[in-house]
Coordinates of C-alpha atoms in Angstrom, one line a residue:
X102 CA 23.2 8.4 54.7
X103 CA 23.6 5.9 51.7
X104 CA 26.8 5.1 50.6
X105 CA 28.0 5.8 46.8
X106 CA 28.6 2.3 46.4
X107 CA 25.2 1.3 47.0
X108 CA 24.4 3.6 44.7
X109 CA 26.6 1.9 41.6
X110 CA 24.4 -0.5 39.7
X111 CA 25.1 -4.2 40.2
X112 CA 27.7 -6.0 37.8
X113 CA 25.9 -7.8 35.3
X114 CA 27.0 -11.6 34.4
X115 CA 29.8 -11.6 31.3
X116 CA 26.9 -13.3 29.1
X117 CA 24.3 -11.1 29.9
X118 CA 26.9 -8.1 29.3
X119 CA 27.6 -9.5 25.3
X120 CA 24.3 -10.1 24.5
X121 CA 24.1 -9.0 20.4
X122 CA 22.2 -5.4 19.8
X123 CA 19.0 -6.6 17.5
X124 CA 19.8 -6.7 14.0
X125 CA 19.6 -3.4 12.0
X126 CA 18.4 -2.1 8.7
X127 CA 20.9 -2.2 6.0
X128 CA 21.1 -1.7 2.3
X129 CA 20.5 -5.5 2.2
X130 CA 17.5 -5.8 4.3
X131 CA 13.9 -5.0 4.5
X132 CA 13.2 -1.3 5.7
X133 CA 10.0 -0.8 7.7
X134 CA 8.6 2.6 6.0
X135 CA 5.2 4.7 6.9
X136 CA 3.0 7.3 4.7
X137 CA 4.2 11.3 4.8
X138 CA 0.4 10.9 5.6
X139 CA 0.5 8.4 8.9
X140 CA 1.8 11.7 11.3
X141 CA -1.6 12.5 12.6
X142 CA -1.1 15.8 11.5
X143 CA -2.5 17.9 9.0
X144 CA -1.4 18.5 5.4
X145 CA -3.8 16.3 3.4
X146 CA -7.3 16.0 2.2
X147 CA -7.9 19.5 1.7
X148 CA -6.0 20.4 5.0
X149 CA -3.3 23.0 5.3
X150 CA 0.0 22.0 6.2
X151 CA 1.1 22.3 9.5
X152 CA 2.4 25.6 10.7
X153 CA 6.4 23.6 11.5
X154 CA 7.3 22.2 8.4
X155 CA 9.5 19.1 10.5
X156 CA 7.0 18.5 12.7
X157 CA 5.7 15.3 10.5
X158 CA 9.2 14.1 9.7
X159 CA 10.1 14.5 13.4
X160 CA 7.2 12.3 14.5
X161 CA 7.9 9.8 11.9
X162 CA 12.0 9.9 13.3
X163 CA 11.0 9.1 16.4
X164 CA 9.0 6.3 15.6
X165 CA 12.5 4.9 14.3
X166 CA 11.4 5.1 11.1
X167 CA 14.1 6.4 8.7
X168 CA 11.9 5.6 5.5
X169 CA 8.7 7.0 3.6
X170 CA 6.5 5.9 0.8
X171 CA 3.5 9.1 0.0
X172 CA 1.8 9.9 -3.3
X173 CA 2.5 12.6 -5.4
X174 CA 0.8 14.8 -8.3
X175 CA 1.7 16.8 -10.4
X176 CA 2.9 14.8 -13.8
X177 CA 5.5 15.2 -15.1
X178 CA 7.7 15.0 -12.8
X179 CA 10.8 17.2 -12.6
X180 CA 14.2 16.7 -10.3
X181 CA 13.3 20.2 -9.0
X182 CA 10.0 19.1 -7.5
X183 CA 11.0 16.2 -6.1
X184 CA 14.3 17.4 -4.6
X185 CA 11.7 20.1 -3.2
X186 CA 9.3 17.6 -2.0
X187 CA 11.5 15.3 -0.4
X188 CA 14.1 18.0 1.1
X189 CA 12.0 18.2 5.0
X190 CA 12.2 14.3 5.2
X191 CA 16.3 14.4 4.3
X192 CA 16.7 17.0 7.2
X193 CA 15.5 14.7 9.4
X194 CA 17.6 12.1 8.2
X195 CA 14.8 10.2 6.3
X196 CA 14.9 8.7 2.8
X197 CA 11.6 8.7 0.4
X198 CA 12.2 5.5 -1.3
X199 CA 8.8 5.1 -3.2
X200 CA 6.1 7.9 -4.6
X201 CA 2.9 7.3 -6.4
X202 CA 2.4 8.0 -9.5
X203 CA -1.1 8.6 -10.8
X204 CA -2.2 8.0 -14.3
X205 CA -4.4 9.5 -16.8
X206 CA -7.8 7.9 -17.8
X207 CA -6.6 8.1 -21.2
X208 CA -3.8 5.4 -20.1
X209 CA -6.1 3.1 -18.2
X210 CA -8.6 3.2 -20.4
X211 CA -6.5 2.7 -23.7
X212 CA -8.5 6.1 -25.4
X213 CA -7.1 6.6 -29.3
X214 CA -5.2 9.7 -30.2
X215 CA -2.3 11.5 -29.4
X216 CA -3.3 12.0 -25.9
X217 CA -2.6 8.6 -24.4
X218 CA 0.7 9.0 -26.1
X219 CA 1.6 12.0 -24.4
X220 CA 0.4 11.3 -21.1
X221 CA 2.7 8.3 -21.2
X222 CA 5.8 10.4 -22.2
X223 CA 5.1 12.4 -19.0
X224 CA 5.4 9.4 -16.9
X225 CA 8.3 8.2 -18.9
X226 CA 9.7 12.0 -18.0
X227 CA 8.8 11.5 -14.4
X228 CA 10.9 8.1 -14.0
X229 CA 13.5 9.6 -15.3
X230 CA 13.5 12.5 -13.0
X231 CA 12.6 9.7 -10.3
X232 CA 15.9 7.7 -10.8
X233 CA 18.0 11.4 -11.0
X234 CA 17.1 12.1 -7.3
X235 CA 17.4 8.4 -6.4
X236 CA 13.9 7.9 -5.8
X237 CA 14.2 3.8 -6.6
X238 CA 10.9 2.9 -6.5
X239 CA 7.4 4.6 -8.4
X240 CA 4.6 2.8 -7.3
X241 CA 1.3 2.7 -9.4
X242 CA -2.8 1.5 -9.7
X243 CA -4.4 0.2 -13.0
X244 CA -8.0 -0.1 -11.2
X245 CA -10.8 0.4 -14.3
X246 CA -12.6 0.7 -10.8
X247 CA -12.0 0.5 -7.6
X248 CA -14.7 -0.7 -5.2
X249 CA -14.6 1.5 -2.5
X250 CA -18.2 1.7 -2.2
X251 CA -17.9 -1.6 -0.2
X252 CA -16.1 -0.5 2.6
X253 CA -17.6 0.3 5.9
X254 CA -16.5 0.4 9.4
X255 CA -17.1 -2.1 11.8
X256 CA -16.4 -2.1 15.8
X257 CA -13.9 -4.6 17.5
X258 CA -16.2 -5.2 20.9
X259 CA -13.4 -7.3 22.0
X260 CA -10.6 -4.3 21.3
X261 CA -12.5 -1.9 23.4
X262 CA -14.5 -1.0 20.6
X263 CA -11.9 0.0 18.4
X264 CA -12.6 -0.2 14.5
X265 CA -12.1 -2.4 11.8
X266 CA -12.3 -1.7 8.0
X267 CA -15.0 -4.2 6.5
X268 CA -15.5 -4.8 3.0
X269 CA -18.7 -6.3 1.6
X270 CA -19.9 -7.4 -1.9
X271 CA -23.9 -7.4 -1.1
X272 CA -23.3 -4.2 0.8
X273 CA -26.3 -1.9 0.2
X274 CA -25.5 1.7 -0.1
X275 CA -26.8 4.1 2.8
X276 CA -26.2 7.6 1.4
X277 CA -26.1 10.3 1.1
X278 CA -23.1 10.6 -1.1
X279 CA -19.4 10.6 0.2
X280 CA -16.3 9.4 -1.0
X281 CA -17.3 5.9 -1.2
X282 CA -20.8 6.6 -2.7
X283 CA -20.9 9.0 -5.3
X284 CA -24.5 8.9 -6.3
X285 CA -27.7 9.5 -4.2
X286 CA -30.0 7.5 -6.7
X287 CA -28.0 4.4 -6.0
X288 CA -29.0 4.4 -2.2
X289 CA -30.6 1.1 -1.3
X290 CA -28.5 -1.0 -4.5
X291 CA -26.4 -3.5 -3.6
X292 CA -22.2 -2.4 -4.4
X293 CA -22.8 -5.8 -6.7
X294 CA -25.3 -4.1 -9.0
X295 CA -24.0 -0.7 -9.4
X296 CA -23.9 0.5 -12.6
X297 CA -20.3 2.1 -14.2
X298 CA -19.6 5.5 -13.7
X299 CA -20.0 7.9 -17.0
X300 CA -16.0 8.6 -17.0
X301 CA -15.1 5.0 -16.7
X302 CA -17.4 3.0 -18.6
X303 CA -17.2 -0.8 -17.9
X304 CA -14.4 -2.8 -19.7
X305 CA -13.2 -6.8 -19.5
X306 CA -10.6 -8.6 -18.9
X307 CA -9.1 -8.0 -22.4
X308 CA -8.9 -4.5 -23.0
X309 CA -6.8 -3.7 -19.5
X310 CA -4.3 -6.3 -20.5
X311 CA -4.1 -4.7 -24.2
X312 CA -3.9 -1.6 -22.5
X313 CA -1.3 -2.1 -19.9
X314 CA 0.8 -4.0 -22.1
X315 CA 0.9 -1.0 -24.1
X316 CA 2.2 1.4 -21.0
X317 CA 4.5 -1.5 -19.6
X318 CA 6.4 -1.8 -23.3
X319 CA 6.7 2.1 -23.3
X320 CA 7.9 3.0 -20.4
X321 CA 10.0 -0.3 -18.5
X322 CA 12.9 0.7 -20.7
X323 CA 13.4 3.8 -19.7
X324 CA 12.7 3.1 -15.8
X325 CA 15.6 0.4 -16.6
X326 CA 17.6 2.9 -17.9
X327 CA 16.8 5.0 -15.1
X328 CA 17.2 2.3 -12.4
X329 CA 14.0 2.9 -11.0
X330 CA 11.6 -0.1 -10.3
X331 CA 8.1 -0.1 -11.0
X332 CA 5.6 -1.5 -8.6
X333 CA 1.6 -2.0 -9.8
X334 CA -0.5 -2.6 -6.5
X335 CA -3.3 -5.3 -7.0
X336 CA -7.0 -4.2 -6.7
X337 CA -7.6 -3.2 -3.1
X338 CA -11.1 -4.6 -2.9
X339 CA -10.2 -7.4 -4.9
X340 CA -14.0 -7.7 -6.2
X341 CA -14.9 -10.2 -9.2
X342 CA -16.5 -7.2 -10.8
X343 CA -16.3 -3.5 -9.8
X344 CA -19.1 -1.3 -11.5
X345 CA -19.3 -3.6 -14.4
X346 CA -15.0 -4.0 -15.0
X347 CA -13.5 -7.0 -14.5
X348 CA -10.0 -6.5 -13.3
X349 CA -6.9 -7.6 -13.8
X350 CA -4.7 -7.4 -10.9
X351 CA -7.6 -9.0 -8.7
X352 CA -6.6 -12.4 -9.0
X353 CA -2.8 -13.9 -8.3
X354 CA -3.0 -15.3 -12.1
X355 CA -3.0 -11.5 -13.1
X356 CA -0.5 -11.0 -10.8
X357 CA 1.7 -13.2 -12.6
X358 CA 0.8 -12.4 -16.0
X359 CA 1.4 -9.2 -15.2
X360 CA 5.3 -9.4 -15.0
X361 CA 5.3 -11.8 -17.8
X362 CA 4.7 -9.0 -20.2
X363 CA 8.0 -7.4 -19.7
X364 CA 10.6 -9.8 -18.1
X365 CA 12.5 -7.1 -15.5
X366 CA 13.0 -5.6 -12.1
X367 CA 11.8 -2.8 -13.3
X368 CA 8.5 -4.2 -13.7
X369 CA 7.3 -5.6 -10.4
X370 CA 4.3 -5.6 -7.8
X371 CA 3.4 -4.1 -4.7
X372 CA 3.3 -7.5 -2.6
X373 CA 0.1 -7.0 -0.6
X374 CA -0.3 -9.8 2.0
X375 CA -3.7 -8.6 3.3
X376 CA -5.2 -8.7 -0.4
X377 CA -3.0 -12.1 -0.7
X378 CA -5.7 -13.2 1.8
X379 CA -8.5 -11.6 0.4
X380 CA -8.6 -13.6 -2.7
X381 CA -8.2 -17.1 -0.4
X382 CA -4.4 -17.2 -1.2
X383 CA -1.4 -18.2 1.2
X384 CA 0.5 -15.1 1.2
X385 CA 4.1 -17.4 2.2
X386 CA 3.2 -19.3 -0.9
X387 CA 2.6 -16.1 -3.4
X388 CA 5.4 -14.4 -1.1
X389 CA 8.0 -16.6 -1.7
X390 CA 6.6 -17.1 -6.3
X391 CA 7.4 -13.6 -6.6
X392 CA 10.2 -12.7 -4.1
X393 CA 11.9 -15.7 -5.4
X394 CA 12.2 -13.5 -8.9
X395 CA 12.9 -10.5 -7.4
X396 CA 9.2 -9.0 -8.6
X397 CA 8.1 -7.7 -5.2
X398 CA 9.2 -3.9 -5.5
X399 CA 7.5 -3.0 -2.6
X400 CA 5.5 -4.4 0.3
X401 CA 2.1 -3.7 2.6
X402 CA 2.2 -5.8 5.5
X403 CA -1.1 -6.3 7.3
X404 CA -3.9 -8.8 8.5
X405 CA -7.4 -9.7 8.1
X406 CA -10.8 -12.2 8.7
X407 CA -12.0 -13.7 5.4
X408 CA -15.4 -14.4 5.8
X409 CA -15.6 -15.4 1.6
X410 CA -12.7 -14.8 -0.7
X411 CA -12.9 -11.7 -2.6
X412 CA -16.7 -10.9 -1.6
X413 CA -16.7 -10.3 2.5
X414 CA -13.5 -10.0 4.7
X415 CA -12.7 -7.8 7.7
X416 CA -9.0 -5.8 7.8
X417 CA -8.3 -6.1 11.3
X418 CA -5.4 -5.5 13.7
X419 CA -1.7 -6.4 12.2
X420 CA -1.7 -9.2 15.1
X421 CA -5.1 -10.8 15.0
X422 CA -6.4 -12.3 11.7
X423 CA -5.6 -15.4 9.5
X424 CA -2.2 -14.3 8.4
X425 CA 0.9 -15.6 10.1
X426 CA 2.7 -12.5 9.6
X427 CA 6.1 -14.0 11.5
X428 CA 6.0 -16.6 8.2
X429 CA 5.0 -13.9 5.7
X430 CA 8.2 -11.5 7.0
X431 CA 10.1 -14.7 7.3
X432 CA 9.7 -15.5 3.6
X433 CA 10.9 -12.0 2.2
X434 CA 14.0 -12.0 4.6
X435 CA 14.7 -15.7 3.3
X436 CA 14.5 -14.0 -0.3
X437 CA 16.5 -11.1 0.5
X438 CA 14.0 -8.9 -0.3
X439 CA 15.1 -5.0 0.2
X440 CA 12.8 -2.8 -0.5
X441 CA 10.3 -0.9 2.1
X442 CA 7.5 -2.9 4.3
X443 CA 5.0 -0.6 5.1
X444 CA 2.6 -2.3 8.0
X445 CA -0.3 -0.2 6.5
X446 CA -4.2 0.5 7.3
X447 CA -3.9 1.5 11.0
X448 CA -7.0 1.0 12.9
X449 CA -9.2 3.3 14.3
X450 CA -8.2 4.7 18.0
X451 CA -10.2 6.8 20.6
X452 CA -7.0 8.6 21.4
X453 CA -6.8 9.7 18.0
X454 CA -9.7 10.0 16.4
X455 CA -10.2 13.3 19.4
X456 CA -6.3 14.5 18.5
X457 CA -6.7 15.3 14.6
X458 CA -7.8 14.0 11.3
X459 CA -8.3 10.2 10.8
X460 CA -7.2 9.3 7.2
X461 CA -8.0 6.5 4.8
X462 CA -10.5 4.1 4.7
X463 CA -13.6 3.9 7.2
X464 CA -12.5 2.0 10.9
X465 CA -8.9 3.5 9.7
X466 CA -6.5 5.1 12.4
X467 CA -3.9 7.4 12.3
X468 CA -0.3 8.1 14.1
X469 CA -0.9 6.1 17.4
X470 CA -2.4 3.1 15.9
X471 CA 0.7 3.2 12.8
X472 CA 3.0 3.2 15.8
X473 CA 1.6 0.1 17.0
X474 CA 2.2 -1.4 13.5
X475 CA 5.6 -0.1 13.5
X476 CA 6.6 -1.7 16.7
X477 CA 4.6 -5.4 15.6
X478 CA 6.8 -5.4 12.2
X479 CA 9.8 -4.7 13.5
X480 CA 10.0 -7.2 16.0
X481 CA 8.9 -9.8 13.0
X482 CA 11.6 -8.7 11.3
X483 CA 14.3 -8.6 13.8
X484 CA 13.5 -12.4 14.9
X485 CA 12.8 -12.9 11.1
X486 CA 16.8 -11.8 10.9
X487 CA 18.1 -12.7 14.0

């Protein structure tokens, strides 16, 4: 018969025993946040919701994850809806720090007439509702197109044939029509040459900044007032020309121009280090131009292969690619940058593309493959703080 004491487990040294727990979250620090969307359940696209209503913010809990970014519809806003929307995620002891906002064509495009007008008063009525429930950060897109149509999925042979997200300017369009081709004629075009889109319409360089200078000076006072921060994501393929529109959050210039217009917080940028890359920036360099002025309101932290700047690139795993993503998360904890990091654009997993619906972009992944990203930015930012 063993003895009890041989049981007990052996005394560790003194120094061993006061070894410092890793450093924590706090209202000072970067918080590593997911997507309502990255649970691997169902509840988007079309989808019903799950049957348990705290089944997604249980998954996301037990990531460690006490912080969510999602999109959400329904302009305008009111403190009812969001207190409604956000109310499974607070039971669970999660905070929704940043929602997306979408909108109208009339905005983006700058249209005449009353309607702009009062599509921008919705959004001014939505910030306000936004800063009411303490939602501090609305992020939104100004894309007069975005190039989806260039994205296709590519296999990692040396990740076990996992998938990457590829993006191609000369990409030629297969067909038949999905999300990322819309029109059957254009099968065989190059994504270069495709013509705009009836409800678009092509427009340059000057009429976006005319019309986003036009939103910005509406509604930054009131998300001031509100104390709610805006955050514009850049164009996500960064393409020199997307269905004959130039655009102007597709170059770092743009970037900076862009809080030039209205000199706040409140008007700030959704600090994407993969797109950083895209476009043959350093993302420590634009990191640290942007975070120095407290303009990054909200951050997606992931990797890629440039094969040429803005025209071919590969979004691969959050620890492979030509980002040093120790230096990028480095940089904002050196700034005392506070807001979410979101380690975004999972890649596509066997285990779960056969357990439920794979979201996003093609070669994207879903709740196994975020947890991986969780896990790789937290330990950046942990030795980033240590």
């Amino acid at each position: 018969m063993v003895g009890a004491s041989a049981l007990a487990p052996a005394a560790l040294p003194l120094e061993a025993a006061q070894i410092p727990a890793p450093p924590k979250e706090s209202s000072g620090t970067p918080k590593i946040a997911v997507s309502t969307g990255d649970t691997g359940l169902p509840g988007g696209r079309g989808t019903p919701p799950p049957a348990d209503p705290t089944a997604g913010p249980r998954r996301v809990k037990q990531l460690g994850v006490n912080h969510v970014l999602g999109g959400f519809g329904g302009v305008p806003w009111t403190e009812e809806s969001l207190t409604k929307m956000m109310a499974p995620w607070k039971a669970e002891g999660i905070s929704v720090d940043n929602l997306m906002i979408n909108l109208s064509n009339d905005i983006i495009y700058g249209k005449t007439g009353n309607k702009r007008d009062e599509d921008i008063e919705k959004i001014k009525a939505s910030v306000i509702a936004a800063g009411k429930v303490g939602l501090p950060v609305v992020e939104y897109n100004f894309y007069a197109h975005r190039a989806m149509e260039g994205y296709f999925e590519e296999i990692d042979t040396e990740r076990g044939n996992s998938s990457w997200t590829g993006f191609d300017y000369e990409r030629e369009q297969t067909g038949p029509p999905t999300q990322y081709q819309t029109h059957p004629e254009e099968k065989g075009m190059k994504f270069k040459d495709l013509p705009p889109l009836p409800d678009e319409g092509a427009h340059n360089l000057d009429e976006m900044w005319t019309n986003i200078t036009y939103f910005l000076k509406a509604v930054i006072p009131t998300a001031e007032k509100a104390n709610v921060r805006l955050a514009l994501h850049p164009n996500d393929p960064p393409a020199p020309v997307s269905r004959g529109s130039q655009q102007i959050m597709g170059t770092v210039e743009g970037w900076k121009k862009l809080i030039s217009i209205v000199n706040s917080s409140s008007n700030g940028i959704t600090f994407d280090c993969g797109v950083t890359r895209e476009m043959g920036q350093d993302p420590v360099e634009v990191c640290r131009y942007f975070a120095s002025r407290d303009r990054i309101n909200h951050v997606h932290y992931r990797n890629v292969i440039v094969i040429k700047p803005y025209e071919r690139y590969r979004e691969v795993w959050i620890d492979e690619g030509l980002n040093n993503m120790f230096a990028v998360m480095k940089e904002l904890v050196k700034n005392k940058y506070s807001h979410l990091i979101y380690p975004e654009h999972p890649r596509r997993l066997d285990y779960d593309a056969v357990r439920g619906p794979i979201g996003g972009y093609p070669g994207g992944g879903s709740y196994t493959a975020i947890a991986y990203n969780v896990g790789y930015a937290r330990a950046m930012m942990q030795a980033a703080m240590g």
